[in-house]
CSV table of C-alpha atoms and ligand atoms in Angstrom, one decimal:
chain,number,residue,atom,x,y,z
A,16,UNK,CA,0.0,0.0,0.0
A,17,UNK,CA,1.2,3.3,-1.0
A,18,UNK,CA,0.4,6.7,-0.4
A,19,UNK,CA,-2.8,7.8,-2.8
A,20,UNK,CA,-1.5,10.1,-5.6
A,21,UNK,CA,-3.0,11.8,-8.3
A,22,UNK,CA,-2.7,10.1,-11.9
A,23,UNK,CA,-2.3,13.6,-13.8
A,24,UNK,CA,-1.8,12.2,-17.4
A,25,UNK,CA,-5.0,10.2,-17.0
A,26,UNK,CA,-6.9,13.3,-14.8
A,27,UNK,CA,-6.2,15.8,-18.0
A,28,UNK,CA,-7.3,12.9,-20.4
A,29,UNK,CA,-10.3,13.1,-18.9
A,30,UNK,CA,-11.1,16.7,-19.0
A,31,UNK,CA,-10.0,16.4,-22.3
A,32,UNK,CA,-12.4,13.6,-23.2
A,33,UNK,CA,-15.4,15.3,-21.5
A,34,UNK,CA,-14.7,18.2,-23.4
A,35,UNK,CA,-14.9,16.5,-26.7
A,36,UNK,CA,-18.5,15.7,-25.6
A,37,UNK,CA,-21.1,18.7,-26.8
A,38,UNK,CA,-18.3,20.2,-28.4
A,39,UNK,CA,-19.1,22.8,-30.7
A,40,UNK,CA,-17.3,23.9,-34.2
A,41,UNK,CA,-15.5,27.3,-32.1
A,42,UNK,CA,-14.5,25.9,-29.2
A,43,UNK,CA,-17.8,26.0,-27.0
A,44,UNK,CA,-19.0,23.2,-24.7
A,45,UNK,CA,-22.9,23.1,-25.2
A,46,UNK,CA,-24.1,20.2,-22.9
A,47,UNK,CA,-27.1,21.7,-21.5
A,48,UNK,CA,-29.2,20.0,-19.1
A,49,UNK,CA,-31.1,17.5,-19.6
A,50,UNK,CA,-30.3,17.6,-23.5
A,51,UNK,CA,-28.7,14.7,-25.8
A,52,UNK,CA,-25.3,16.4,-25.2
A,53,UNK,CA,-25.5,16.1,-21.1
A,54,UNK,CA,-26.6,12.7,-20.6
A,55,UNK,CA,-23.9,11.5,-23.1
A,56,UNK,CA,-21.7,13.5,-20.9
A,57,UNK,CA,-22.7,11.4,-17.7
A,58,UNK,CA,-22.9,8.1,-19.3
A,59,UNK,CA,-19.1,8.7,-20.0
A,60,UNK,CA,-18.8,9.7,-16.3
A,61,UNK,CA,-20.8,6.4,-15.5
A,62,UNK,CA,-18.7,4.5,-17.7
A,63,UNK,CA,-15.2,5.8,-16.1
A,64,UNK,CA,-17.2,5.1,-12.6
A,65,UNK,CA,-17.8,1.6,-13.6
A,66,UNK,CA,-13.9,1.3,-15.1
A,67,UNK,CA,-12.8,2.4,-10.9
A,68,UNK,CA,-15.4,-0.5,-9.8
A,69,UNK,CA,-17.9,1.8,-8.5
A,70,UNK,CA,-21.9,1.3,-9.6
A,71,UNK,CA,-23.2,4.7,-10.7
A,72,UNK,CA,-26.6,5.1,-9.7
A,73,UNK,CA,-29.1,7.6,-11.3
A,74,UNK,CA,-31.9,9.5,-8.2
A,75,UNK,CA,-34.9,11.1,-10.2
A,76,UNK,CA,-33.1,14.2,-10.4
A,77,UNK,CA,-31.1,12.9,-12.5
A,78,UNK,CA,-28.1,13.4,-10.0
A,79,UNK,CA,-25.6,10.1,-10.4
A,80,UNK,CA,-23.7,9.1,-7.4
A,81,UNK,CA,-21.7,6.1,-6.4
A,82,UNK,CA,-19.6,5.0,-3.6
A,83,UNK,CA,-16.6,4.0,-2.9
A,84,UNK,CA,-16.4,1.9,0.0
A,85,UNK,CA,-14.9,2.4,3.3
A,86,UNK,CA,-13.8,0.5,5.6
A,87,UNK,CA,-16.2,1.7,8.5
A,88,UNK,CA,-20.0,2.1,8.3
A,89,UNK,CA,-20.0,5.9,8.3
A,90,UNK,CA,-21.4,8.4,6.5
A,91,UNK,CA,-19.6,9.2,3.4
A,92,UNK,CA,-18.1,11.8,2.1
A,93,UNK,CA,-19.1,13.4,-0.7
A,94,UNK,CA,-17.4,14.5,-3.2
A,95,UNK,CA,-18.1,16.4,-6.9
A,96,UNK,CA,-20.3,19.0,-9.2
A,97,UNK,CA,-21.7,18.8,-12.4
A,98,UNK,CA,-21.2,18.4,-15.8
A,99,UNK,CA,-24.0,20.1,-17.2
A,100,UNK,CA,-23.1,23.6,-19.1
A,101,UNK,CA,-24.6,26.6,-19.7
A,102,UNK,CA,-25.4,27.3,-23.4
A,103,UNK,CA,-22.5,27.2,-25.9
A,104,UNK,CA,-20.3,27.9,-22.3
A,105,UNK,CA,-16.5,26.4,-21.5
A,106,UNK,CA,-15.0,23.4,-20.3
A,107,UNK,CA,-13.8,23.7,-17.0
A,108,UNK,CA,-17.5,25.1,-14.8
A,109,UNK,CA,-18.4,22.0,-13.1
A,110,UNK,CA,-16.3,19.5,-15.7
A,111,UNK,CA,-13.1,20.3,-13.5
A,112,UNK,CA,-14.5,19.6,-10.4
A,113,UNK,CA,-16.1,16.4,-11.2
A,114,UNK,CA,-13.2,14.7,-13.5
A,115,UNK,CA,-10.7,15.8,-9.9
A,116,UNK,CA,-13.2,14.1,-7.7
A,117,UNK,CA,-13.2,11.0,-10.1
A,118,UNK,CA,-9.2,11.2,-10.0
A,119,UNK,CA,-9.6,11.4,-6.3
A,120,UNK,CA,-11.2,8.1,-6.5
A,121,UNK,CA,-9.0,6.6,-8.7
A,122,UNK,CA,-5.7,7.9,-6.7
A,123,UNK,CA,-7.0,5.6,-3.9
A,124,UNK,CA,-8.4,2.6,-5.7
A,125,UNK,CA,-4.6,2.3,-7.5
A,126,UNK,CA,-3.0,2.7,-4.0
A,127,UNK,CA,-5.2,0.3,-2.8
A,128,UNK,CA,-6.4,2.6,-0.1
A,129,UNK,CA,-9.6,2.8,2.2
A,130,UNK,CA,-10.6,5.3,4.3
A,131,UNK,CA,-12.5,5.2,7.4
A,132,UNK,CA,-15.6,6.9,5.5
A,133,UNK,CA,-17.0,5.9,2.3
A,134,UNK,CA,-16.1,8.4,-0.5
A,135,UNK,CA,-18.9,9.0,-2.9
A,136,UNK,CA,-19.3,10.9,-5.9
A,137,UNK,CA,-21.9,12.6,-7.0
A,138,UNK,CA,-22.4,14.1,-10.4
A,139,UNK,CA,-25.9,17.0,-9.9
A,140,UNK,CA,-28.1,17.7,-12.2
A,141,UNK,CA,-28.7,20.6,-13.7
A,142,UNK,CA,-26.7,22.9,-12.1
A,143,UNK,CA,-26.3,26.1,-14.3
A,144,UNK,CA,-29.3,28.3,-14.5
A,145,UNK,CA,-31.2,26.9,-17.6
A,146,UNK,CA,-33.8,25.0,-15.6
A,147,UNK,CA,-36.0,27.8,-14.5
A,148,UNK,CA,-33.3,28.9,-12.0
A,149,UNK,CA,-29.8,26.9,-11.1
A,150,UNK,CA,-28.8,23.8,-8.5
A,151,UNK,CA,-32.1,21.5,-9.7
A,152,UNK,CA,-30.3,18.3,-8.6
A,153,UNK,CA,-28.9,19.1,-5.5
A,154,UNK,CA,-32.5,21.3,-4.8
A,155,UNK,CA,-34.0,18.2,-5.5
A,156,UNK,CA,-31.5,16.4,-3.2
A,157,UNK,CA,-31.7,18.7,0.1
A,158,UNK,CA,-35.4,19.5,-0.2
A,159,UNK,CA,-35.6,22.5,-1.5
A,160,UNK,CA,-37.1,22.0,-5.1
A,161,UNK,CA,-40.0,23.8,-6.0
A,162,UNK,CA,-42.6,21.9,-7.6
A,163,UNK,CA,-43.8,24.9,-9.5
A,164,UNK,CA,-40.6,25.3,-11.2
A,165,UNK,CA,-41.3,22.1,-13.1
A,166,UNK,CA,-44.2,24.8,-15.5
A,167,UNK,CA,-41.4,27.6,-15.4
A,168,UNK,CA,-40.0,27.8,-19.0
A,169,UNK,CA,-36.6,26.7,-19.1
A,170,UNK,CA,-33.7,28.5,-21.1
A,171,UNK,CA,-35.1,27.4,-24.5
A,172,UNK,CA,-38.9,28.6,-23.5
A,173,UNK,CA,-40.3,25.0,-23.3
A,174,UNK,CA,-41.1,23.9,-19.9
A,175,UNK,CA,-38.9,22.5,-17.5
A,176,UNK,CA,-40.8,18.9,-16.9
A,177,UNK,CA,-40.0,18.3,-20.7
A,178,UNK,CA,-36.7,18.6,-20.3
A,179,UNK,CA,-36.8,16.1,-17.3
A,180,UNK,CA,-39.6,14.1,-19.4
A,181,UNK,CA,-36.9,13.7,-22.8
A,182,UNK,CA,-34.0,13.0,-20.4
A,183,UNK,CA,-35.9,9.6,-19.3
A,184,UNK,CA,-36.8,11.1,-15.9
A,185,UNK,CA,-40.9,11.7,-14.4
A,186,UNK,CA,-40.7,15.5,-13.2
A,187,UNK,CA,-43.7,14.5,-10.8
A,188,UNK,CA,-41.1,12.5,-8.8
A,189,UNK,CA,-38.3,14.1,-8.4
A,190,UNK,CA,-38.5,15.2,-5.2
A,191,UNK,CA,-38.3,11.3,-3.8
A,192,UNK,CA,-34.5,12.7,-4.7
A,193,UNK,CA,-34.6,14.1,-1.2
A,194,UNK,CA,-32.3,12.7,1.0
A,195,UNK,CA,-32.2,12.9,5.3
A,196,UNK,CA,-29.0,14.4,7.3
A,197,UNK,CA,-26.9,12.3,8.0
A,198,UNK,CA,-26.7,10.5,5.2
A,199,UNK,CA,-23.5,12.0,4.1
A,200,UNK,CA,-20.7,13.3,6.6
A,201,UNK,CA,-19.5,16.5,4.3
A,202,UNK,CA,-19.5,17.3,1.0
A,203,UNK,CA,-16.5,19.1,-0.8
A,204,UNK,CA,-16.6,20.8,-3.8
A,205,UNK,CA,-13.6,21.8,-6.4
A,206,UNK,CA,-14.5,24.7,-8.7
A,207,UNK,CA,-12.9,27.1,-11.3
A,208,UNK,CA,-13.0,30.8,-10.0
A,209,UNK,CA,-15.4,32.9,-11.5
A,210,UNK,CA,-13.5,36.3,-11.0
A,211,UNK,CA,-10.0,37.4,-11.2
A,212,UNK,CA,-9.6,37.4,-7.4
A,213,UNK,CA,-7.0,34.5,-6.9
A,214,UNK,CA,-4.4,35.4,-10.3
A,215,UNK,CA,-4.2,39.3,-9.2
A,216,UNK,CA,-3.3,38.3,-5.7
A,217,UNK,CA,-1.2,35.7,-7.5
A,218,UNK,CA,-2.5,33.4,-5.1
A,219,UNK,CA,-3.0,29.4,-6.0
A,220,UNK,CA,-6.2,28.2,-3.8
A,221,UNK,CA,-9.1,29.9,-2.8
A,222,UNK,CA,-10.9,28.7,0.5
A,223,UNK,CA,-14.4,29.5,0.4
A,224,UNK,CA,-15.5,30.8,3.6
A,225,UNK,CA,-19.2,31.0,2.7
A,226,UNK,CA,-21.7,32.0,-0.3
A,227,UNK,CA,-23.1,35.2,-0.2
A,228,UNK,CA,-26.6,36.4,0.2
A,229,UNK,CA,-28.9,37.6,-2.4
A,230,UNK,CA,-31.5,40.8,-2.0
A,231,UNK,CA,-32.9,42.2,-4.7
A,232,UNK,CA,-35.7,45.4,-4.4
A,233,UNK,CA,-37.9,46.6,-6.5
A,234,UNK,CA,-37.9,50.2,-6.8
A,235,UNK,CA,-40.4,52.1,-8.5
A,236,UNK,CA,-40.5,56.2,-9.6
A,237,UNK,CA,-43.6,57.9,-10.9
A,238,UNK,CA,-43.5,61.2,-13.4
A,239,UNK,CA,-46.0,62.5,-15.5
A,240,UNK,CA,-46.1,61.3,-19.3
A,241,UNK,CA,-46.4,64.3,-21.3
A,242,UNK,CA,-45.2,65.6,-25.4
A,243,UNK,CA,-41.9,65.4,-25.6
A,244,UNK,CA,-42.2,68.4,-28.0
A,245,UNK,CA,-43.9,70.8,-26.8
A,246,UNK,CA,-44.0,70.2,-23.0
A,247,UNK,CA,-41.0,72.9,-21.6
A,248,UNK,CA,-38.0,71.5,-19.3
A,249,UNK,CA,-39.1,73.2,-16.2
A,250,UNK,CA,-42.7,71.9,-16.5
A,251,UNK,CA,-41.5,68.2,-16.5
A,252,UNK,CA,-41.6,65.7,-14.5
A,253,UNK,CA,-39.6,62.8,-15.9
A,254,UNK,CA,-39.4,59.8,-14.0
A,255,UNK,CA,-36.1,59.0,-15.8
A,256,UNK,CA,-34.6,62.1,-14.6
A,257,UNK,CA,-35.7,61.2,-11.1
A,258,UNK,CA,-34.5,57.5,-11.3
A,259,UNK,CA,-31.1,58.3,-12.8
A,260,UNK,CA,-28.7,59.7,-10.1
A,261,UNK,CA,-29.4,56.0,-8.2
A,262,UNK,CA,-27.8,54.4,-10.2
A,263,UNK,CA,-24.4,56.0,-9.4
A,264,UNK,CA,-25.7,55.8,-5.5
A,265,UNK,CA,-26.2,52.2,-5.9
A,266,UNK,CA,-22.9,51.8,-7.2
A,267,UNK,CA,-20.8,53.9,-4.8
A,268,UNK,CA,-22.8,52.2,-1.6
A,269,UNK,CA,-21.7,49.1,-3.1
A,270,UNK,CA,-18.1,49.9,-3.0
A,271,UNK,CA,-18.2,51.8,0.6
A,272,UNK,CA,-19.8,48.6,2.2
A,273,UNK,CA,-17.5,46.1,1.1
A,274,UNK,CA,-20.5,44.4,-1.0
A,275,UNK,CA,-21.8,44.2,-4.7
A,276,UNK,CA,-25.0,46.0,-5.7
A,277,UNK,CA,-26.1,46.1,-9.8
A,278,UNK,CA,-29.3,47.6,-11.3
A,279,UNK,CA,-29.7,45.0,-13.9
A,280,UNK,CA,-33.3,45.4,-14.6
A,281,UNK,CA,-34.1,48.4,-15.6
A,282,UNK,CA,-37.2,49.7,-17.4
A,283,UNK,CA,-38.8,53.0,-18.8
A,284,UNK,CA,-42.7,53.2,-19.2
A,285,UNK,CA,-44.2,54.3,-22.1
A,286,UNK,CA,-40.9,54.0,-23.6
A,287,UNK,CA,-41.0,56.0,-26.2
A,288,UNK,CA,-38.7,58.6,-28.0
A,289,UNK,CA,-41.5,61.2,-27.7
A,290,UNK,CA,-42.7,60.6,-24.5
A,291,UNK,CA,-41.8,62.0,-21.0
A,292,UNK,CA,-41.2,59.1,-18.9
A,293,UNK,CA,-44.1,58.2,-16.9
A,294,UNK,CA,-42.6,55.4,-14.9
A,295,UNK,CA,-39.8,53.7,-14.2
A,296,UNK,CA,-39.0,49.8,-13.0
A,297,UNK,CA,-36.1,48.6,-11.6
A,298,UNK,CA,-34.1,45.9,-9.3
A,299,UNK,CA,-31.5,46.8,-7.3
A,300,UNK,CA,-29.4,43.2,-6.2
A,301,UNK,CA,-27.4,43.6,-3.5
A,302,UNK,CA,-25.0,40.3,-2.7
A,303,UNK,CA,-22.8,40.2,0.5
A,304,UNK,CA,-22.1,37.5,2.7
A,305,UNK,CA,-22.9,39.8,5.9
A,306,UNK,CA,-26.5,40.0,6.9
A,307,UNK,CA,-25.7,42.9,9.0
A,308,UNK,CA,-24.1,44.5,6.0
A,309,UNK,CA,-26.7,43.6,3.5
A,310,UNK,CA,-29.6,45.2,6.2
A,311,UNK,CA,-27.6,48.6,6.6
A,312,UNK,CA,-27.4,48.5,2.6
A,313,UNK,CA,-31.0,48.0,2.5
A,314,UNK,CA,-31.8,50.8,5.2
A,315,UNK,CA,-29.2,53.6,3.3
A,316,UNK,CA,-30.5,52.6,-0.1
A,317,UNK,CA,-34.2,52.4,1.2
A,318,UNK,CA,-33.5,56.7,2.0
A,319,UNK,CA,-31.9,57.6,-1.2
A,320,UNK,CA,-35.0,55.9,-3.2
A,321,UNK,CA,-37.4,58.0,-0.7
A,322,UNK,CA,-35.1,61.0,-1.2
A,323,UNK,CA,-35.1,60.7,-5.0
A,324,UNK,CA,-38.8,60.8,-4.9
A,325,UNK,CA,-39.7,56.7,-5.5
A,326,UNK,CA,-40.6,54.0,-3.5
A,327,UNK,CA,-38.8,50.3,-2.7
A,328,UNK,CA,-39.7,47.1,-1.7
A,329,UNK,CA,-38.0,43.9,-1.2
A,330,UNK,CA,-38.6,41.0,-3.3
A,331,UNK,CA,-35.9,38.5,-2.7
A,332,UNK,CA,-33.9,37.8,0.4
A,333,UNK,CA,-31.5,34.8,0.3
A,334,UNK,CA,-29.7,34.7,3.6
A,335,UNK,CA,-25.9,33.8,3.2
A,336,UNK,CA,-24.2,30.7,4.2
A,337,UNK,CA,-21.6,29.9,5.5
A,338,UNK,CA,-19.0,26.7,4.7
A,339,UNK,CA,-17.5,24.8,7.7
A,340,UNK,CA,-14.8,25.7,9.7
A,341,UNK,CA,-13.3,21.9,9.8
A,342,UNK,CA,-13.8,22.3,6.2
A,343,UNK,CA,-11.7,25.5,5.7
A,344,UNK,CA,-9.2,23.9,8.0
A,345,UNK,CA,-8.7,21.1,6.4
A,346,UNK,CA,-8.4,23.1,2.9
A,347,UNK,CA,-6.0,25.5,4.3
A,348,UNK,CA,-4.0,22.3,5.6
A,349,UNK,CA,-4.0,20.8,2.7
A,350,UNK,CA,-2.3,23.4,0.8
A,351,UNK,CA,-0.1,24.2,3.1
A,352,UNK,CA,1.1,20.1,2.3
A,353,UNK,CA,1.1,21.1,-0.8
A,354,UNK,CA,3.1,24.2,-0.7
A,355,UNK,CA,0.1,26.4,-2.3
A,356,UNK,CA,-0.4,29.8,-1.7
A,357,UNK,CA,-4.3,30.5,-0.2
A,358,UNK,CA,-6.7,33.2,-0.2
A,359,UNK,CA,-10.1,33.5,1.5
A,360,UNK,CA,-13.0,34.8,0.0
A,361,UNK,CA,-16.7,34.2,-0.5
A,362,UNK,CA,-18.3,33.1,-3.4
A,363,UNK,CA,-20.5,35.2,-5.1
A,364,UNK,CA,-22.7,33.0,-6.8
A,365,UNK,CA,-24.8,29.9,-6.0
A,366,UNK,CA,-23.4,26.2,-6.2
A,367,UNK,CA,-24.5,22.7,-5.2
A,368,UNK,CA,-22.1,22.7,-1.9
A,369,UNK,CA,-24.4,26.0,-0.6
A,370,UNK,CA,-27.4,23.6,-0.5
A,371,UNK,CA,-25.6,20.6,0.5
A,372,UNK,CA,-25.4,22.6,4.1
A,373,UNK,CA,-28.9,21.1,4.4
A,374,UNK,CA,-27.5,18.0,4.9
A,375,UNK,CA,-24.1,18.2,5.9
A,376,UNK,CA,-21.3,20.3,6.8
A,377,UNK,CA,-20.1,21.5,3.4
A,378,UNK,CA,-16.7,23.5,1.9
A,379,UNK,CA,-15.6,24.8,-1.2
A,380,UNK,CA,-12.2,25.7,-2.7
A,381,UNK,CA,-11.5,27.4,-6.3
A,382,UNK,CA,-8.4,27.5,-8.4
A,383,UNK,CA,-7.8,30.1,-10.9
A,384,UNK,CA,-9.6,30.8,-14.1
A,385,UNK,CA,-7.3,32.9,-16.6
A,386,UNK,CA,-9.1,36.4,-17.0
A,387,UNK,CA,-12.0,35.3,-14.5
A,388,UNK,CA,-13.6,34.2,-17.3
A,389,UNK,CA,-16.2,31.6,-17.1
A,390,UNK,CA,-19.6,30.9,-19.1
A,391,UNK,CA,-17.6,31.1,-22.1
A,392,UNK,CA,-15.7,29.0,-24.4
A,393,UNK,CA,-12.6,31.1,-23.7
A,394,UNK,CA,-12.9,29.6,-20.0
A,395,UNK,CA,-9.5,28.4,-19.4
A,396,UNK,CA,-7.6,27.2,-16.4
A,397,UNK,CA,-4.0,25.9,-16.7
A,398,UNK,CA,-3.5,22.0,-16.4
A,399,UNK,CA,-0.7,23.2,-13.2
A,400,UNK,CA,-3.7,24.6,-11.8
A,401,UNK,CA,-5.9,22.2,-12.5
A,402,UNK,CA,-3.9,19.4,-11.3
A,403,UNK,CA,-3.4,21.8,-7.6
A,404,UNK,CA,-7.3,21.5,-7.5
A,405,UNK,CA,-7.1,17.5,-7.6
A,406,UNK,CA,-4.5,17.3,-5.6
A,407,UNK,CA,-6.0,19.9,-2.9
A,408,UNK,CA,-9.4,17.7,-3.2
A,409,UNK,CA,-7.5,14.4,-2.3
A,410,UNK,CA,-5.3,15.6,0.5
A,411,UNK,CA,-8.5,17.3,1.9
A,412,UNK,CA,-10.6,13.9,1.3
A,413,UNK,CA,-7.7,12.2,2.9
A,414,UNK,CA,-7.7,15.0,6.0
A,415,UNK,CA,-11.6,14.8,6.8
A,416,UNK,CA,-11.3,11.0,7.1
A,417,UNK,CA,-9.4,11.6,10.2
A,418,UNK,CA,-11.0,14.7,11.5
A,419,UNK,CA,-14.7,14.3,10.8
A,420,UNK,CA,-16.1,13.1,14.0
A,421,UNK,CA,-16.3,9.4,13.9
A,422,UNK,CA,-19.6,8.4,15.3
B,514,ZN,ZN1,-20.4,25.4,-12.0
């Protein structure tokens, strides 16, 4: 028996051959959910799954998982992401992840190694936001699918129970995917950055200390709609021209707080080139992962919109969450084995480890993603750097064996 080590010829190979699958002409990887291109992405996960000795098994989220055995009867470990895309997007979002956690597998079965804890992989479904929203599968998996969403039109305007009905799966059921606490001791997640963060600190590993929280307001001014022509400039009163200094507000809040804050939605009522504006619609989204933070950006932004002469009103509020400390620990020792340089930050968007708190203790690491570019066929992250994610996710697997409590 020796020490478990990553197989990096055969881990790129794999990346590579995943890759090839959904493949477009110019370079993009278009293996949406639930399409042709996806499920002959995970039967060529499956496949490599049965190659290691492990039986892939499909829940009806279409989420595969398998274990590999330990040699206690503990909960395992779970390891993995998806393999879904978005449309026409790159080959590293949720491909990287996955293809390290099946090298993580395979380091151990050629050493001939068992851990306390099972190890098992699981592959979600539907991750990127083209179902009606993002994180179906592990939704599905932690209870907190909407049934509803199933008659939401997904990213092609059909609805999302088709998809689920052409990928072989009965939307009705899929939340018999649901699975109790304490089925799975932790679950660890590799992922490419989706920002610039980690290569202008030139740093190599990003620990994920938690996922930020979502609000988003809906704010609302009220003019008068009048002749553009003939009405004069001092007799006016244009919603636009009310609305507008905000958006400079919303932006410099942002930046004093420490958060992010976007008006992304942003409408003007009648709308047209010879009309006063008579109303205007728009979101404010404010992500941080400090409730505090995000309430004191609520109550400053809530006075500039009553200042400017409109009126706001919440209509999302995702708390934050926060990863495990053993979790971070274990990451942080982990590249410290491996001589890699860390940084700590939140995430600022959703994955499949922030619902997995629901049913575990859960943790997160990134490696760099040249330009912070992701969603795009010019995603790229270096094989050095992808081979420090796989070896970070084994040390780290290898870590929590002997940490996690053992019941
Ligand atoms: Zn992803």
């Amino acid at each position: 028996m020796s020490a478990p080590k990553i197989n990096t010829a055969q881990f790129l190979k794999d990346l590579a051959d995943l890759r090839q699958i959904g493949l477009q002409p110019d370079g993009a990887v278009h293996r949406v959910a639930y399409s042709e291109a996806d499920l002959a992405g995970r039967r060529w996960l499956n496949n490599r799954m049965r190659q290691l000795g492990l039986m892939p098994q499909e829940d009806a989220a279409g989420n595969t998982t398998a274990i590999y055995a330990g040699r206690q009867k503990l909960p395992a470990i779970g390891i993995g992401s998806h393999t879904d895309t978005v449309p026409y997007g790159g080959a590293y979002d949720g491909a990287l992840g996955m293809i390290a956690a099946l090298a993580v597998i395979e380091a151990l079965q050629t050493a001939n190694v068992r851990l306390n804890h099972p190890v098992e992989l699981i592959n979600f479904a539907a991750e990127e936001a083209t179902m009606a929203g993002g994180t179906t599968g592990s939704q599905a998996m932690t209870g907190l699918f909407n049934l509803a969403t199933l008659d939401k039109a997904a990213w092609d305007g059909q609805p999302v129970r088709t998809h689920m009905r052409n990928a072989g799966l009965d939307p009705d059921a899929i939340n018999t995917a649901k699975r109790q606490v304490g089925d799975l001791a932790a679950f660890l997640e590799l992922h490419i950055e989706q920002s610039d963060r980690l290569l202008t600190a030139n740093r190599d590993i990003a620990i994920v200390d938690g996922f930020v929280g979502i609000r988003r307001y809906a704010v609302r001014f009220n003019g008068v709609a009048n002749h553009a022509g003939t009405t004069p400039m001092n007799r006016r009163e244009d919603a636009l021209v009310m609305a507008s200094p905000l958006i400079r507000i919303v932006r410099d809040l942002a930046v004093e707080l420490g958060i992010v804050a976007t008006i992304g939605d942003f409408n003007v009522y009648p709308g047209a080139p010879n009309v006063i504006p008579e109303r205007v619609d728009l979101i404010i989204e404010t992500r941080g992962l400090v409730s505090d933070v995000l309430d004191q950006a609520a109550d400053l932004l809530q006075a500039e919109v009553v200042q400017l002469g409109g009126v706001m009103s919440p209509v999302v509020e995702k708390p934050p969450v926060k990863t495990a400390v053993a979790i971070q620990t274990a990451l942080a020792n982990a590249c410290a084995q491996q001589g890699l340089s860390t940084l700590t930050m939140p995430s600022g968007a959703g994955h499949d480890a922030m619902n997995m708190s629901r049913l575990c203790s859960q943790g997160m690491f990134f490696v760099p993603s040249q330009g912070g570019i992701s969603h795009s066929k010019e995603e790229y992250t270096t094989p050095a750097d992808c081979i420090n994610g796989a070896q970070v996710l084994l040390s780290t697997v290898l870590l929590l064996d002997n940490t996690l409590s053992v019941a």
